[in-house]
CSV table of N, CA and C in Angstrom, one decimal:
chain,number,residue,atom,x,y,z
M,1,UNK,N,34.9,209.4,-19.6
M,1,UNK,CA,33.7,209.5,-20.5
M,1,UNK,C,32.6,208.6,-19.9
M,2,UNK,N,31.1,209.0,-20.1
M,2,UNK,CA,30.2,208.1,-19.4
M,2,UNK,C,29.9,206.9,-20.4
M,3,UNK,N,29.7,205.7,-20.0
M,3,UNK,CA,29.5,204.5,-20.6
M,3,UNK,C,28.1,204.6,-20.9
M,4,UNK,N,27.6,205.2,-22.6
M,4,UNK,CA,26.8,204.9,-23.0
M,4,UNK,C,27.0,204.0,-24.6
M,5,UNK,N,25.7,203.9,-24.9
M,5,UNK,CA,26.1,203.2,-26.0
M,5,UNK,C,26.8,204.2,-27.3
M,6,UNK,N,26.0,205.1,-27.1
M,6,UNK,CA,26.6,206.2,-28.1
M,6,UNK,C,27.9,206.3,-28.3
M,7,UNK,N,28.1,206.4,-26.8
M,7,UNK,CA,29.5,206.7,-26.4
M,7,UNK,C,30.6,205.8,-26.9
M,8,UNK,N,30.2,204.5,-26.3
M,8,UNK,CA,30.9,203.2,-26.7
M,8,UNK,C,30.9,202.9,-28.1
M,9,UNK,N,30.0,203.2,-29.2
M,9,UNK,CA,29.9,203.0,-30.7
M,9,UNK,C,31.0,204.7,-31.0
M,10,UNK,N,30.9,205.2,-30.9
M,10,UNK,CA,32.0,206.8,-31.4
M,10,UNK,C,33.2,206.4,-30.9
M,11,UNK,N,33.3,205.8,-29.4
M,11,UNK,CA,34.9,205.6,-29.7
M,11,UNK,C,35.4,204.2,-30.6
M,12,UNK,N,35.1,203.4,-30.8
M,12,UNK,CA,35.4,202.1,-31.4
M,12,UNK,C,35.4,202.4,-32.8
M,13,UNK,N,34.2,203.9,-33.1
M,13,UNK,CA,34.5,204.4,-34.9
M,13,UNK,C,36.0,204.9,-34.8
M,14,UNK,N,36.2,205.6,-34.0
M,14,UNK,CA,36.9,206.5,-34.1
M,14,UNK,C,38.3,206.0,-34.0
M,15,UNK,N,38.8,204.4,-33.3
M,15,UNK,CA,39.7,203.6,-33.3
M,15,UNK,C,39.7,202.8,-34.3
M,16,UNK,N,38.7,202.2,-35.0
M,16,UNK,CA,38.9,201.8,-36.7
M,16,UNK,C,38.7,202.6,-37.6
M,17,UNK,N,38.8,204.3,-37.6
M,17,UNK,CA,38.7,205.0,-38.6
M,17,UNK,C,38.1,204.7,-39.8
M,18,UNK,N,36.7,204.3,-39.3
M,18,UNK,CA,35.4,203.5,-40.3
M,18,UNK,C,34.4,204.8,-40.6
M,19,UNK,N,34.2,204.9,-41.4
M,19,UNK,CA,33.5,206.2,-42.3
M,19,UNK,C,31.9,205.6,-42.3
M,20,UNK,N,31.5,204.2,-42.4
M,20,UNK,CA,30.7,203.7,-42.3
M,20,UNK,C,30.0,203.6,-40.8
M,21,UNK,N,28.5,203.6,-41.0
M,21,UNK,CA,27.9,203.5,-39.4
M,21,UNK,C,27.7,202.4,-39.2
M,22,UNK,N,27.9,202.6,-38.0
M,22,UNK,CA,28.4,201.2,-36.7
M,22,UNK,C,27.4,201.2,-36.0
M,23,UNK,N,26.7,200.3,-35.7
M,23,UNK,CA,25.3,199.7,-35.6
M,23,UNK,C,25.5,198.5,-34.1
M,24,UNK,N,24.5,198.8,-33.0
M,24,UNK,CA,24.5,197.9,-32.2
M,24,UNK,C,24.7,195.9,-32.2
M,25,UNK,N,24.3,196.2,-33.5
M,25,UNK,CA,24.4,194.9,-33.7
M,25,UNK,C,26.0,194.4,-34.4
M,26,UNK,N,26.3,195.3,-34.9
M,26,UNK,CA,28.0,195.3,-35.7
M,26,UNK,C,28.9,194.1,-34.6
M,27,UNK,N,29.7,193.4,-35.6
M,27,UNK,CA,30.6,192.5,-34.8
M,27,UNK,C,31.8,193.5,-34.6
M,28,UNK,N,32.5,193.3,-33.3
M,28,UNK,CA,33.5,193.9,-33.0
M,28,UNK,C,34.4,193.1,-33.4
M,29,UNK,N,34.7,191.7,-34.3
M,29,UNK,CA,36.0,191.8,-34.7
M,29,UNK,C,36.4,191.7,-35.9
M,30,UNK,N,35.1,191.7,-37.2
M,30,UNK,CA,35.9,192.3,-38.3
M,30,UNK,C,34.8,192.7,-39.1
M,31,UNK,N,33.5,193.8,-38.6
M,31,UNK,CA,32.8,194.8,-39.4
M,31,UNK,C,33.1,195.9,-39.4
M,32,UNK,N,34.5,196.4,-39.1
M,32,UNK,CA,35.4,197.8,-39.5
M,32,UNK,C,36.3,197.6,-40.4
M,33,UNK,N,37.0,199.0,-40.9
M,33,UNK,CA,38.2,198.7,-41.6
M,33,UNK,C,39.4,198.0,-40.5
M,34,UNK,N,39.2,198.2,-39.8
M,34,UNK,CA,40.3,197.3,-39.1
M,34,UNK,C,40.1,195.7,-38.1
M,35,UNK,N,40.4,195.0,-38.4
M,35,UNK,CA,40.3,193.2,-38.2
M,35,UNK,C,41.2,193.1,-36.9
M,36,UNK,N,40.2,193.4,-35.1
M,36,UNK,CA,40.4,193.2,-34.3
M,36,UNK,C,40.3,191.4,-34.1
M,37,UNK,N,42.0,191.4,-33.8
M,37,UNK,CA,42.1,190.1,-33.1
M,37,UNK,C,43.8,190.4,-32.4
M,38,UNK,N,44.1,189.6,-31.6
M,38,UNK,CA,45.6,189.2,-31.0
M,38,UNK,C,45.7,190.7,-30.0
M,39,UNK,N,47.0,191.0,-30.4
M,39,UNK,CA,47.7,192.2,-29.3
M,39,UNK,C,46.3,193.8,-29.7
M,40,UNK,N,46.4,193.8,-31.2
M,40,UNK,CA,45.1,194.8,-31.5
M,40,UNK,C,43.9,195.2,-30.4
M,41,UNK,N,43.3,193.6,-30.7
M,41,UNK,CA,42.0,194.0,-29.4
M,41,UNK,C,42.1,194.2,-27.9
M,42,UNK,N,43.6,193.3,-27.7
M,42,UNK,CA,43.8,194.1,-25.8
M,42,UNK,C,44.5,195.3,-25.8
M,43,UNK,N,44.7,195.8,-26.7
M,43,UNK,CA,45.2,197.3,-27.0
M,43,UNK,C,43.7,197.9,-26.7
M,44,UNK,N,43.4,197.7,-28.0
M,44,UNK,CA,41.4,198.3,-27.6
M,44,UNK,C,40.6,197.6,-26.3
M,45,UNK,N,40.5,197.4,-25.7
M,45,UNK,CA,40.2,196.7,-24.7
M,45,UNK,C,41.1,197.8,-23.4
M,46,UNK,N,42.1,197.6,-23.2
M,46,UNK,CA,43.0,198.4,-22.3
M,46,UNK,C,42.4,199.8,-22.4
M,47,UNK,N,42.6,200.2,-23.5
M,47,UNK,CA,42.0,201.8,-23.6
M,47,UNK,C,40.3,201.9,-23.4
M,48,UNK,N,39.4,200.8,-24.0
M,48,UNK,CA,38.2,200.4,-23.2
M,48,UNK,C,38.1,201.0,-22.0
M,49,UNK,N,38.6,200.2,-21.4
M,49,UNK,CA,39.0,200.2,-19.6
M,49,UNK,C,38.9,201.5,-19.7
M,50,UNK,N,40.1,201.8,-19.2
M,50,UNK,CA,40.8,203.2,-19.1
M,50,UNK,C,39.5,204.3,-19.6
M,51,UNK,N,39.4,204.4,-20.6
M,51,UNK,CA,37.9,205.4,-20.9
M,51,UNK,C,36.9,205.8,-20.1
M,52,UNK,N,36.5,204.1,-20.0
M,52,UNK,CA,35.2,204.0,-19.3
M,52,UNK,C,35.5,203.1,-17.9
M,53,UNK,N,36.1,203.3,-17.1
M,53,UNK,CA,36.5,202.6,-15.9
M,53,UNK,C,35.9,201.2,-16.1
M,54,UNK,N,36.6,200.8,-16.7
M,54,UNK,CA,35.7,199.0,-16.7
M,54,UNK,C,36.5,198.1,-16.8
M,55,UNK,N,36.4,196.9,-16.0
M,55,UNK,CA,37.4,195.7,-16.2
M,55,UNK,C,37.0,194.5,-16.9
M,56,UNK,N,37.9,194.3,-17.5
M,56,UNK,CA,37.8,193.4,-18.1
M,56,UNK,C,38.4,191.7,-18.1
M,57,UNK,N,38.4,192.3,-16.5
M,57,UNK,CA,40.0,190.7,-16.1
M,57,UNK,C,38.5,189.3,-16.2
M,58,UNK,N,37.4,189.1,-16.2
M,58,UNK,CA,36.8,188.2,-16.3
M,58,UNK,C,35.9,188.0,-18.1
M,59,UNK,N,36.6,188.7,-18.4
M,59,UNK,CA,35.7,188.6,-20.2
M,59,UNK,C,36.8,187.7,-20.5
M,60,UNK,N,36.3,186.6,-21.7
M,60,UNK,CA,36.8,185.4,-22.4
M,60,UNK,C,37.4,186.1,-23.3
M,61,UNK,N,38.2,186.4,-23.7
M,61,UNK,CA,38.7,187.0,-24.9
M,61,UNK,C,39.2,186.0,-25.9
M,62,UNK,N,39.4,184.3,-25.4
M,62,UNK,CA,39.7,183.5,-26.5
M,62,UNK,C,38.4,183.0,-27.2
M,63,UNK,N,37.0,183.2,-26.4
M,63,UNK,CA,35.9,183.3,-27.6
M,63,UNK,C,35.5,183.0,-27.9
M,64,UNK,N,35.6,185.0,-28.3
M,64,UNK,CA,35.6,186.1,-29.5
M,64,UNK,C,36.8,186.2,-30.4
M,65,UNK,N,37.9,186.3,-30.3
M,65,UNK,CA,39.2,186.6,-30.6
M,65,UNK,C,40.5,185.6,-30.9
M,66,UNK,N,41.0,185.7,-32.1
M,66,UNK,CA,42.0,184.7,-32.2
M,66,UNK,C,43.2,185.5,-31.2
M,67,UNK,N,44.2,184.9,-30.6
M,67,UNK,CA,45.2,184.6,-29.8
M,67,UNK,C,46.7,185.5,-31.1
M,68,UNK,N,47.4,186.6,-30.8
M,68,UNK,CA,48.3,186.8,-31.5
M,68,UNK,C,49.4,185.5,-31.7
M,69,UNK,N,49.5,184.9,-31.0
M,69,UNK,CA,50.6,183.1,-31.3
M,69,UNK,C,49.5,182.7,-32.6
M,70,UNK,N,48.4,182.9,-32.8
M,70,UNK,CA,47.6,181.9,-33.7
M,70,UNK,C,47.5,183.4,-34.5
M,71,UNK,N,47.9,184.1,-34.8
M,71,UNK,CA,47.3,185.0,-35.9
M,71,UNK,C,49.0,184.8,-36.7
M,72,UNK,N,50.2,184.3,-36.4
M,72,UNK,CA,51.1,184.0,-36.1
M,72,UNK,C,51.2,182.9,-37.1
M,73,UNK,N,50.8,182.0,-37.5
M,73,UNK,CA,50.2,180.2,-37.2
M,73,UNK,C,49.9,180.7,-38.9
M,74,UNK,N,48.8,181.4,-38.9
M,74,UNK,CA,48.4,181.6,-40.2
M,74,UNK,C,49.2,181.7,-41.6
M,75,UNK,N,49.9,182.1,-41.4
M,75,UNK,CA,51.2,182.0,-42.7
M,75,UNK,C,51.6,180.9,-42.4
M,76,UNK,N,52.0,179.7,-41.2
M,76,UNK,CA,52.9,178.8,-41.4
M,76,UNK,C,52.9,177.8,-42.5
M,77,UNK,N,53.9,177.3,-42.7
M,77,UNK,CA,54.0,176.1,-43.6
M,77,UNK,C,53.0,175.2,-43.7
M,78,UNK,N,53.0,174.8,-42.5
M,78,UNK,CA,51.4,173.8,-42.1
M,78,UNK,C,50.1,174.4,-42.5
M,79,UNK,N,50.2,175.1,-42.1
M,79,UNK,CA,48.4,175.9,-42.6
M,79,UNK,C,48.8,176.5,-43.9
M,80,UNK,N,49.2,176.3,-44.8
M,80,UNK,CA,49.6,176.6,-46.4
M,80,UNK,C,49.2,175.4,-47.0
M,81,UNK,N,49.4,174.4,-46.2
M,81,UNK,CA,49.3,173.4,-47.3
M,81,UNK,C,48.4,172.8,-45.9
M,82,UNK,N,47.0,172.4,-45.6
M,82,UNK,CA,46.2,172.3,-44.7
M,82,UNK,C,46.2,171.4,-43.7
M,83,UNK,N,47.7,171.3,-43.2
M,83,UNK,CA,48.2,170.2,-42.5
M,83,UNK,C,48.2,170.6,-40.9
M,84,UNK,N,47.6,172.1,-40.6
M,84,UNK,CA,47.3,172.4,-39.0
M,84,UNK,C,45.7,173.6,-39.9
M,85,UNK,N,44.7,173.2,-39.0
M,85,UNK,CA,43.8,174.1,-38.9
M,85,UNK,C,43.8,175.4,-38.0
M,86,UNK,N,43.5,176.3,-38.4
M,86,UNK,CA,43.3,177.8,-37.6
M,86,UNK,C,41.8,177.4,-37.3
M,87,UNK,N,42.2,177.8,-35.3
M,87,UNK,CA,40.7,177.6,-34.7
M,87,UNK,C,40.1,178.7,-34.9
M,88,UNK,N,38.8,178.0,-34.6
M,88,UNK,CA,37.5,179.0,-35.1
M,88,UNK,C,37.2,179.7,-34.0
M,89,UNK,N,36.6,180.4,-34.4
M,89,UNK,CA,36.0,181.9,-33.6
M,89,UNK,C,34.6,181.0,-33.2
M,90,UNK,N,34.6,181.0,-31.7
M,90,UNK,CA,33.4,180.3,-30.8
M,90,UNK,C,31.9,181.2,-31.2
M,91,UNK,N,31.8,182.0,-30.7
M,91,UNK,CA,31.1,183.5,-31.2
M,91,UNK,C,31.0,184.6,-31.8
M,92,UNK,N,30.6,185.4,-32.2
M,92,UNK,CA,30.7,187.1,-33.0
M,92,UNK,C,30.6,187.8,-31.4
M,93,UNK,N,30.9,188.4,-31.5
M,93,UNK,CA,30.8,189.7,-30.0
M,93,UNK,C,30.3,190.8,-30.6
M,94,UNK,N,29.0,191.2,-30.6
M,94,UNK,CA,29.0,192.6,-31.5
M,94,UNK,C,28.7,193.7,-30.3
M,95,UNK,N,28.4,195.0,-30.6
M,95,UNK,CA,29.0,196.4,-29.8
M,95,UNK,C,28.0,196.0,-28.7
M,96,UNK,N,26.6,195.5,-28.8
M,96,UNK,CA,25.6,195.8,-28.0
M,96,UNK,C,25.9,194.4,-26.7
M,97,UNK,N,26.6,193.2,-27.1
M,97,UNK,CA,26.9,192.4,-25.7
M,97,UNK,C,28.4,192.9,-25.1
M,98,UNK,N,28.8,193.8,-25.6
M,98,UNK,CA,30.2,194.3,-25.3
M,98,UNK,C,30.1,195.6,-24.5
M,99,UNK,N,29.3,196.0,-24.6
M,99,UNK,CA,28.4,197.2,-23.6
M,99,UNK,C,27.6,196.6,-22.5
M,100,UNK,N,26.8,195.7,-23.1
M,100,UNK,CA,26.4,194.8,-21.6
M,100,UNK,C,27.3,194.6,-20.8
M,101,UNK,N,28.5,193.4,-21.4
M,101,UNK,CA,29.3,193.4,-20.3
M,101,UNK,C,30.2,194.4,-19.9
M,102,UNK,N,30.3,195.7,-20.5
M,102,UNK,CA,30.4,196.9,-20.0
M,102,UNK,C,30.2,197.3,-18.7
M,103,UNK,N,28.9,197.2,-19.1
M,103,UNK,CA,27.6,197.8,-18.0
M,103,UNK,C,27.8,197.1,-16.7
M,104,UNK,N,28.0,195.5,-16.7
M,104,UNK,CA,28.0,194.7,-15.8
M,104,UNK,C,29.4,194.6,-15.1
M,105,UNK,N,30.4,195.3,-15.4
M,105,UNK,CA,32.3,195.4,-14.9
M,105,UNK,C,32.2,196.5,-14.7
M,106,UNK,N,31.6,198.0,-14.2
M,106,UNK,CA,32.3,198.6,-14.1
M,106,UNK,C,32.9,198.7,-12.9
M,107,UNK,N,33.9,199.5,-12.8
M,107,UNK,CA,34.9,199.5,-11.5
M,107,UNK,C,34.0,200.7,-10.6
C-alpha cells in the first residue's frame, strides 16, 4: 500500500476497530478503543512495516510506549500499595509524527 496519510489513519482504524474518526493529531497509544503499549504496538508496528515497507529498527519505542515487563509491574503487590512507580510516558506520538517518521524510514 502507498504510504499516505490517509492510508496510514485507515489502517490503524481498521486495527483498533474505532468507529470514531482518527485525526492527525490523534495519539497512537490510547485515543482508540484499543490501548497500544508492550507486545500490542510491535505487533502494530511489524505489520506497519510490512504494509508500508518501512523500518523501524531506529524509532524509540520506550518513549512513546510502556515495555510489556512494565505493563506486567502494574498489578504487582508493590504498585498496589505505591511502593514501586510505573514510569511515565516521555511523549504522546500522535498519527501525524508517526508518518513523518514513516516518510523518513522507508526501505
Amino acid at each position: 500500500m502507498e504510504l499516505t496519510l490517509d492510508n496510514l489513519i485507515s489502517f490503524i482504524k481498521n486495527k483498533s476497530y474505532d468507529e470514531d474518526e482518527i485525526f492527525p493529531s490523534s495519539i497512537v497509544r490510547n485515543d482508540f478503543n484499543v490501548e497500544f503499549d508492550g507486545d500490542e504496538v510491535l505487533y502494530l508496528f511489524q505489520e506497519l512495516g510490512v504494509e508500508f515497507n518501512v523500518s523501524f529498527d531506529t524509532f524509540n519505542f520506550k518513549q512513546y510506549f510502556l515495555e510489556e515487563t512494565e505493563l506486567c509491574t502494574l498489578i504487582s503487590f508493590d504498585t498496589l500499595f505505591k511502593k514501586k512507580k510505573v514510569r511515565e510516558i516521555e511523549k504522546e506520538l500522535t498519527i501525524q509524527d508517526l508518518f513523518n517518521f514513516m516518510e523518513n524510514n522507508k526501505k
